[in-house]
């Protein structure tokens, strides 16, 4: 929570990447239930999906709605099963960039964005978030996002230039 995953995904989308995120599927389920979308509701429904259908179901639903484009960015990987499905789906073209930040930096960002540090703790300790740190060990590259938004964005733009994926 508040590490910079969606910020990075939006940066890549602005550079021409197709964009998809796991929560799009969860939001669709919330809309079918006629529920207003909040982070807490998305986490609750995401946990229900994980328990009832499994991450592969969620991932397959996401894959069906991804745009057809050469380069994609997928936001919101939360479980090792998500990583495994994407490796299977995209093979060596799949590049897992893991973005992390310290607890305090993430809490401060959340407090500024949502005007509540207490809600950060509720969000950060939710069961759907507990495997996020495990994903760093599966990633091709780990970025610690402790810097300014401008420097973070510049770093991401340089990664794209260096990869030749523009």
Coordinates of N, CA and C in Angstrom, one line a residue:
X1 N 0.8 -1.2 0.0 CA 0.0 0.0 0.0 C 0.9 1.2 0.0
X2 N 0.7 2.1 -1.0 CA 1.4 3.4 -1.1 C 2.9 3.3 -1.4
X3 N 3.3 2.2 -2.0 CA 4.7 2.0 -2.4 C 5.0 2.7 -3.7
X4 N 3.9 2.8 -4.6 CA 4.1 3.4 -5.9 C 3.7 2.6 -7.1
X5 N 3.1 1.4 -6.8 CA 2.7 0.5 -7.9 C 1.8 1.2 -8.9
X6 N 0.8 1.8 -8.5 CA -0.1 2.4 -9.5 C 0.5 3.7 -10.1
X7 N 1.3 4.4 -9.4 CA 2.0 5.5 -10.0 C 2.9 5.0 -11.1
X8 N 3.6 3.9 -10.8 CA 4.5 3.4 -11.8 C 3.7 2.9 -13.0
X9 N 2.6 2.2 -12.8 CA 1.8 1.7 -13.9 C 1.3 2.9 -14.7
X10 N 0.8 3.9 -14.1 CA 0.4 5.1 -14.9 C 1.5 5.7 -15.7
X11 N 2.7 5.8 -15.1 CA 3.9 6.3 -15.8 C 4.1 5.5 -17.1
X12 N 4.1 4.1 -17.0 CA 4.3 3.3 -18.1 C 3.1 3.4 -19.1
X13 N 1.9 3.6 -18.6 CA 0.8 3.8 -19.5 C 1.0 5.1 -20.3
X14 N 1.5 6.1 -19.6 CA 1.7 7.4 -20.3 C 2.9 7.3 -21.4
X15 N 3.7 6.3 -21.2 CA 4.8 6.0 -22.2 C 4.3 5.1 -23.3
X16 N 3.0 4.8 -23.3 CA 2.4 4.0 -24.4 C 2.2 2.5 -24.1
X17 N 2.4 2.1 -22.9 CA 2.1 0.7 -22.6 C 0.6 0.5 -22.4
X18 N 0.0 -0.7 -22.8 CA -1.3 -1.0 -22.4 C -1.4 -1.2 -20.9
X19 N -2.6 -1.0 -20.3 CA -2.7 -1.0 -18.9 C -3.8 -1.9 -18.4
X20 N -3.5 -2.7 -17.4 CA -4.5 -3.5 -16.7 C -4.1 -3.6 -15.3
X21 N -5.1 -3.8 -14.4 CA -4.8 -4.0 -13.0 C -5.8 -5.0 -12.4
X22 N -5.3 -5.8 -11.5 CA -6.1 -6.8 -10.9 C -7.4 -6.3 -10.3
X23 N -7.3 -5.1 -9.7 CA -8.5 -4.5 -9.1 C -9.6 -4.2 -10.1
X24 N -9.3 -4.1 -11.4 CA -10.4 -3.9 -12.4 C -11.4 -5.1 -12.3
X25 N -10.9 -6.3 -12.2 CA -11.8 -7.4 -12.0 C -12.6 -7.3 -10.7
X26 N -11.9 -7.0 -9.7 CA -12.6 -6.8 -8.4 C -13.6 -5.7 -8.4
X27 N -13.3 -4.6 -9.1 CA -14.2 -3.5 -9.2 C -15.5 -3.9 -10.0
X28 N -15.3 -4.8 -11.0 CA -16.4 -5.3 -11.8 C -17.3 -6.1 -10.9
X29 N -16.7 -6.9 -10.0 CA -17.5 -7.7 -9.1 C -18.3 -6.8 -8.1
X30 N -17.6 -5.8 -7.6 CA -18.3 -4.8 -6.7 C -19.5 -4.1 -7.4
X31 N -19.3 -3.8 -8.7 CA -20.3 -3.1 -9.4 C -21.5 -4.1 -9.6
X32 N -21.2 -5.3 -9.9 CA -22.3 -6.3 -10.1 C -23.1 -6.5 -8.8
X33 N -22.5 -6.2 -7.6 CA -23.1 -6.3 -6.3 C -23.7 -4.9 -6.0
X34 N -23.6 -3.9 -6.8 CA -24.1 -2.6 -6.6 C -23.6 -2.0 -5.3
X35 N -22.3 -2.1 -5.2 CA -21.6 -1.6 -4.0 C -20.7 -0.4 -4.4
X36 N -20.6 0.6 -3.6 CA -19.7 1.7 -3.9 C -18.3 1.2 -3.7
X37 N -17.4 1.6 -4.6 CA -16.0 1.1 -4.6 C -15.2 1.9 -3.6
X38 N -14.6 1.2 -2.6 CA -13.7 1.8 -1.7 C -12.5 0.8 -1.6
X39 N -11.4 1.3 -1.1 CA -10.3 0.4 -0.9 C -10.7 -0.8 0.0
X40 N -11.4 -0.5 1.1 CA -11.8 -1.6 2.0 C -12.6 -2.6 1.4
X41 N -13.6 -2.1 0.5 CA -14.5 -3.1 -0.2 C -13.7 -3.9 -1.2
X42 N -12.8 -3.3 -1.9 CA -12.0 -4.0 -2.9 C -11.1 -5.0 -2.2
X43 N -10.5 -4.7 -1.0 CA -9.8 -5.7 -0.3 C -10.6 -6.9 0.2
X44 N -11.8 -6.5 0.6 CA -12.8 -7.6 1.1 C -13.1 -8.5 0.0
X45 N -13.6 -7.9 -1.1 CA -14.0 -8.7 -2.3 C -12.8 -9.5 -2.9
X46 N -11.6 -8.8 -2.9 CA -10.4 -9.5 -3.4 C -10.1 -10.7 -2.5
X47 N -10.2 -10.6 -1.2 CA -10.0 -11.7 -0.3 C -11.0 -12.8 -0.5
X48 N -12.3 -12.4 -0.7 CA -13.3 -13.4 -1.0 C -13.0 -14.2 -2.3
X49 N -12.6 -13.5 -3.3 CA -12.2 -14.1 -4.6 C -11.1 -15.1 -4.4
X50 N -10.1 -14.6 -3.6 CA -8.9 -15.5 -3.4 C -9.3 -16.7 -2.7
X51 N -10.2 -16.6 -1.7 CA -10.6 -17.8 -0.9 C -11.6 -18.7 -1.7
X52 N -12.5 -18.1 -2.5 CA -13.5 -18.9 -3.1 C -13.1 -19.4 -4.5
X53 N -12.4 -18.6 -5.3 CA -12.1 -19.0 -6.7 C -10.6 -19.2 -6.9
X54 N -9.8 -18.5 -6.1 CA -8.3 -18.6 -6.2 C -7.8 -17.5 -7.1
X55 N -6.5 -17.3 -7.0 CA -5.8 -16.2 -7.7 C -5.8 -16.5 -9.2
X56 N -5.7 -17.8 -9.6 CA -5.7 -18.1 -11.0 C -7.0 -17.6 -11.7
X57 N -8.1 -17.8 -11.0 CA -9.4 -17.3 -11.6 C -9.3 -15.8 -11.8
X58 N -8.9 -15.1 -10.8 CA -8.8 -13.6 -10.9 C -7.8 -13.2 -12.0
X59 N -6.7 -13.9 -12.1 CA -5.7 -13.6 -13.1 C -6.2 -13.9 -14.5
X60 N -6.9 -15.0 -14.7 CA -7.5 -15.3 -16.0 C -8.5 -14.3 -16.4
X61 N -9.3 -13.9 -15.5 CA -10.3 -12.8 -15.8 C -9.6 -11.5 -16.2
X62 N -8.5 -11.2 -15.6 CA -7.8 -10.0 -16.0 C -7.2 -10.2 -17.4
X63 N -6.6 -11.3 -17.6 CA -6.0 -11.6 -18.9 C -7.0 -11.4 -20.1
X64 N -8.2 -11.8 -19.8 CA -9.3 -11.7 -20.8 C -9.6 -10.3 -21.2
X65 N -9.4 -9.4 -20.3 CA -9.8 -8.0 -20.6 C -8.6 -7.0 -20.8
X66 N -7.4 -7.6 -20.9 CA -6.2 -6.8 -21.2 C -6.3 -6.3 -22.6
X67 N -5.8 -5.1 -22.9 CA -5.7 -4.6 -24.3 C -4.7 -5.4 -25.1
X68 N -5.0 -5.5 -26.4 CA -4.1 -6.2 -27.3 C -3.0 -5.2 -27.7
X69 N -1.8 -5.3 -27.2 CA -0.8 -4.4 -27.5 C 0.6 -5.1 -27.2
X70 N 1.6 -4.6 -27.8 CA 2.9 -5.2 -27.7 C 3.4 -5.1 -26.2
X71 N 3.3 -4.0 -25.6 CA 3.8 -3.8 -24.2 C 2.7 -3.5 -23.3
X72 N 2.6 -4.3 -22.2 CA 1.6 -4.1 -21.2 C 2.2 -3.8 -19.8
X73 N 1.5 -3.1 -19.0 CA 1.9 -3.0 -17.6 C 0.7 -3.5 -16.8
X74 N 0.9 -4.4 -15.9 CA -0.1 -5.0 -15.0 C 0.1 -4.6 -13.6
X75 N -0.8 -3.9 -13.0 CA -0.7 -3.3 -11.7 C -1.4 -4.2 -10.7
X76 N -0.8 -4.4 -9.5 CA -1.5 -5.0 -8.4 C -1.3 -6.4 -8.2
X77 N -0.2 -7.0 -8.6 CA 0.2 -8.3 -8.3 C 0.3 -8.4 -6.7
X78 N -0.4 -9.3 -6.1 CA -0.3 -9.4 -4.7 C 0.1 -10.8 -4.1
X79 N 0.1 -11.8 -5.0 CA 0.4 -13.2 -4.5 C 1.4 -13.8 -5.5
X80 N 2.2 -14.8 -5.0 CA 3.1 -15.5 -5.9 C 2.3 -16.2 -7.0
X81 N 1.1 -16.6 -6.8 CA 0.3 -17.3 -7.8 C 0.1 -16.3 -9.0
X82 N -0.1 -15.0 -8.7 CA -0.2 -14.0 -9.8 C 1.0 -14.0 -10.7
X83 N 2.2 -14.0 -10.0 CA 3.5 -14.0 -10.8 C 3.5 -15.3 -11.6
X84 N 3.2 -16.4 -11.1 CA 3.3 -17.7 -11.8 C 2.4 -17.7 -13.0
X85 N 1.2 -17.2 -12.9 CA 0.3 -17.1 -14.0 C 0.8 -16.2 -15.1
X86 N 1.3 -15.1 -14.8 CA 1.9 -14.2 -15.8 C 3.1 -14.7 -16.5
X87 N 3.9 -15.5 -15.7 CA 5.1 -16.2 -16.4 C 4.5 -17.2 -17.4
X88 N 3.5 -17.9 -17.0 CA 2.9 -18.9 -17.9 C 2.3 -18.2 -19.1
X89 N 1.6 -17.1 -18.9 CA 0.9 -16.4 -20.0 C 1.9 -15.7 -21.0
X90 N 2.9 -15.1 -20.5 CA 3.8 -14.3 -21.3 C 5.2 -14.8 -21.5
X91 N 5.5 -15.9 -20.8 CA 6.9 -16.5 -21.0 C 8.0 -15.5 -20.7
X92 N 9.1 -15.6 -21.5 CA 10.2 -14.7 -21.2 C 9.9 -13.2 -21.4
X93 N 8.8 -12.9 -22.1 CA 8.5 -11.5 -22.3 C 8.0 -10.8 -21.0
X94 N 7.6 -11.7 -20.0 CA 7.1 -11.1 -18.7 C 8.3 -10.6 -17.9
X95 N 8.2 -9.4 -17.5 CA 9.3 -8.7 -16.7 C 8.6 -8.2 -15.4
X96 N 9.0 -8.8 -14.3 CA 8.3 -8.4 -13.0 C 9.2 -7.3 -12.3
X97 N 8.6 -6.1 -12.2 CA 9.2 -5.0 -11.5 C 8.5 -4.9 -10.2
X98 N 9.2 -5.1 -9.1 CA 8.7 -5.0 -7.8 C 9.0 -3.6 -7.2
X99 N 8.0 -2.9 -6.7 CA 8.3 -1.6 -6.1 C 8.0 -1.7 -4.6
X100 N 8.9 -1.2 -3.9 CA 8.7 -1.2 -2.4 C 9.1 0.1 -1.8
X101 N 8.7 0.3 -0.6 CA 9.1 1.5 0.2 C 9.0 1.1 1.6
X102 N 9.7 1.9 2.5 CA 9.6 1.6 3.9 C 8.2 1.8 4.4
X103 N 7.9 1.2 5.6 CA 6.6 1.4 6.2 C 6.3 2.8 6.5
X104 N 7.3 3.6 7.0 CA 7.1 5.0 7.3 C 6.8 5.8 6.1
X105 N 7.6 5.6 5.1 CA 7.3 6.4 3.8 C 5.9 6.1 3.3
X106 N 5.6 4.8 3.2 CA 4.3 4.5 2.7 C 3.1 5.0 3.6
X107 N 3.3 5.0 4.9 CA 2.3 5.5 5.8 C 2.2 7.0 5.6
X108 N 3.3 7.7 5.5 CA 3.3 9.2 5.3 C 2.6 9.5 4.0
X109 N 2.9 8.8 2.9 CA 2.2 9.0 1.6 C 0.7 8.8 1.7
X110 N 0.3 7.8 2.4 CA -1.1 7.4 2.5 C -1.8 8.5 3.4
X111 N -1.1 9.0 4.4 CA -1.7 10.0 5.3 C -2.0 11.3 4.5
X112 N -1.0 11.7 3.6 CA -1.2 12.8 2.8 C -2.3 12.6 1.7
X113 N -2.3 11.5 1.1 CA -3.3 11.2 0.0 C -4.7 11.0 0.6
X114 N -4.8 10.3 1.7 CA -6.2 9.9 2.2 C -6.5 10.7 3.4
X115 N -5.6 11.5 3.9 CA -5.9 12.3 5.1 C -6.2 11.4 6.4
X116 N -5.5 10.2 6.4 CA -5.7 9.3 7.5 C -4.6 8.3 7.6
X117 N -3.8 8.4 8.7 CA -2.8 7.4 8.9 C -3.4 6.1 9.5
X118 N -4.5 6.2 10.2 CA -5.1 5.1 10.8 C -5.7 4.1 9.8
X119 N -6.2 4.7 8.7 CA -6.7 3.9 7.6 C -5.6 3.1 6.9
X120 N -4.4 3.7 6.9 CA -3.3 3.0 6.3 C -3.0 1.7 7.0
X121 N -3.0 1.7 8.3 CA -2.8 0.5 9.0 C -3.8 -0.6 8.7
X122 N -5.1 -0.2 8.6 CA -6.1 -1.1 8.3 C -5.9 -1.7 6.9
X123 N -5.5 -0.9 6.0 CA -5.3 -1.3 4.6 C -4.0 -2.2 4.5
X124 N -3.0 -1.7 5.1 CA -1.7 -2.4 5.0 C -1.6 -3.8 5.7
X125 N -2.4 -4.0 6.7 CA -2.4 -5.2 7.4 C -3.6 -6.2 7.0
X126 N -4.3 -5.8 5.9 CA -5.3 -6.7 5.4 C -4.7 -7.9 4.8
X127 N -5.4 -9.1 4.9 CA -4.8 -10.3 4.4 C -4.4 -10.3 3.0
X128 N -5.1 -9.5 2.1 CA -4.6 -9.5 0.7 C -3.3 -8.8 0.5
X129 N -2.8 -8.2 1.5 CA -1.5 -7.5 1.4 C -0.4 -8.3 2.0
X130 N -0.6 -9.3 2.7 CA 0.4 -10.0 3.5 C 1.5 -10.7 2.7
X131 N 1.2 -11.0 1.4 CA 2.2 -11.7 0.6 C 3.0 -10.8 -0.3
X132 N 2.8 -9.5 -0.2 CA 3.4 -8.6 -1.1 C 4.9 -8.6 -1.0
X133 N 5.5 -8.7 0.2 CA 6.9 -8.7 0.4 C 7.6 -9.9 -0.3
X134 N 6.8 -11.1 -0.3 CA 7.4 -12.3 -0.9 C 7.7 -12.1 -2.4
X135 N 6.9 -11.2 -3.0 CA 7.0 -11.0 -4.4 C 8.4 -10.4 -4.8
X136 N 9.0 -9.7 -3.9 CA 10.3 -9.1 -4.2 C 11.3 -10.2 -4.7
X137 N 11.3 -11.4 -4.0 CA 12.2 -12.5 -4.3 C 11.9 -13.1 -5.7
X138 N 10.7 -12.8 -6.3 CA 10.4 -13.4 -7.6 C 10.6 -12.4 -8.7
X139 N 10.8 -11.1 -8.4 CA 10.9 -10.1 -9.4 C 12.2 -10.1 -10.1
X140 N 12.2 -9.6 -11.4 CA 13.4 -9.4 -12.2 C 14.2 -8.2 -11.6
X141 N 13.5 -7.2 -11.1 CA 14.1 -6.0 -10.6 C 13.3 -5.5 -9.5
X142 N 14.0 -5.0 -8.4 CA 13.3 -4.4 -7.3 C 13.7 -3.0 -7.2
X143 N 12.8 -2.1 -7.1 CA 13.1 -0.7 -6.9 C 12.5 -0.2 -5.5
X144 N 13.4 0.4 -4.7 CA 12.9 1.0 -3.5 C 12.5 2.4 -3.8
X145 N 11.3 2.7 -3.7 CA 10.7 4.0 -4.0 C 10.6 4.9 -2.8
X146 N 11.8 5.5 -2.4 CA 11.8 6.3 -1.2 C 12.0 7.8 -1.6
X147 N 12.1 8.1 -2.9 CA 12.5 9.4 -3.4 C 11.2 10.2 -3.8
X148 N 11.5 11.3 -4.5 CA 10.4 12.2 -4.9 C 9.7 11.5 -6.1
X149 N 8.5 12.0 -6.4 CA 7.7 11.5 -7.5 C 8.5 11.8 -8.8
X150 N 9.1 12.9 -8.9 CA 9.8 13.3 -10.1 C 11.0 12.4 -10.4
X151 N 11.8 12.1 -9.4 CA 12.9 11.2 -9.5 C 12.4 9.8 -9.8
X152 N 11.4 9.3 -9.2 CA 10.8 8.0 -9.4 C 10.4 7.9 -10.8
X153 N 9.6 8.8 -11.3 CA 9.2 8.8 -12.7 C 10.3 8.8 -13.7
X154 N 11.3 9.6 -13.4 CA 12.5 9.7 -14.3 C 13.2 8.3 -14.3
X155 N 13.3 7.7 -13.2 CA 13.9 6.4 -13.1 C 13.2 5.4 -14.0
X156 N 11.8 5.4 -13.9 CA 11.0 4.5 -14.7 C 11.2 4.8 -16.2
X157 N 11.2 6.0 -16.5 CA 11.3 6.4 -17.9 C 12.7 5.9 -18.5
X158 N 13.7 6.0 -17.6 CA 15.0 5.5 -18.0 C 15.0 4.0 -18.2
X159 N 14.3 3.3 -17.3 CA 14.2 1.8 -17.5 C 13.6 1.4 -18.8
X160 N 12.6 2.2 -19.2 CA 11.9 1.9 -20.5 C 12.9 2.2 -21.6
X161 N 13.6 3.3 -21.6 CA 14.6 3.6 -22.6 C 15.6 2.5 -22.7
X162 N 16.2 2.1 -21.6 CA 17.2 1.1 -21.5 C 16.7 -0.3 -22.0
X163 N 15.5 -0.5 -21.8 CA 14.9 -1.9 -22.3 C 14.6 -1.9 -23.7
X164 N 14.5 -0.7 -24.4 CA 14.1 -0.7 -25.8 C 12.7 -1.0 -26.0
X165 N 11.8 -0.9 -25.0 CA 10.4 -1.3 -25.2 C 9.5 -0.1 -25.5
X166 N 10.0 0.9 -26.0 CA 9.2 2.1 -26.3 C 8.5 1.9 -27.6

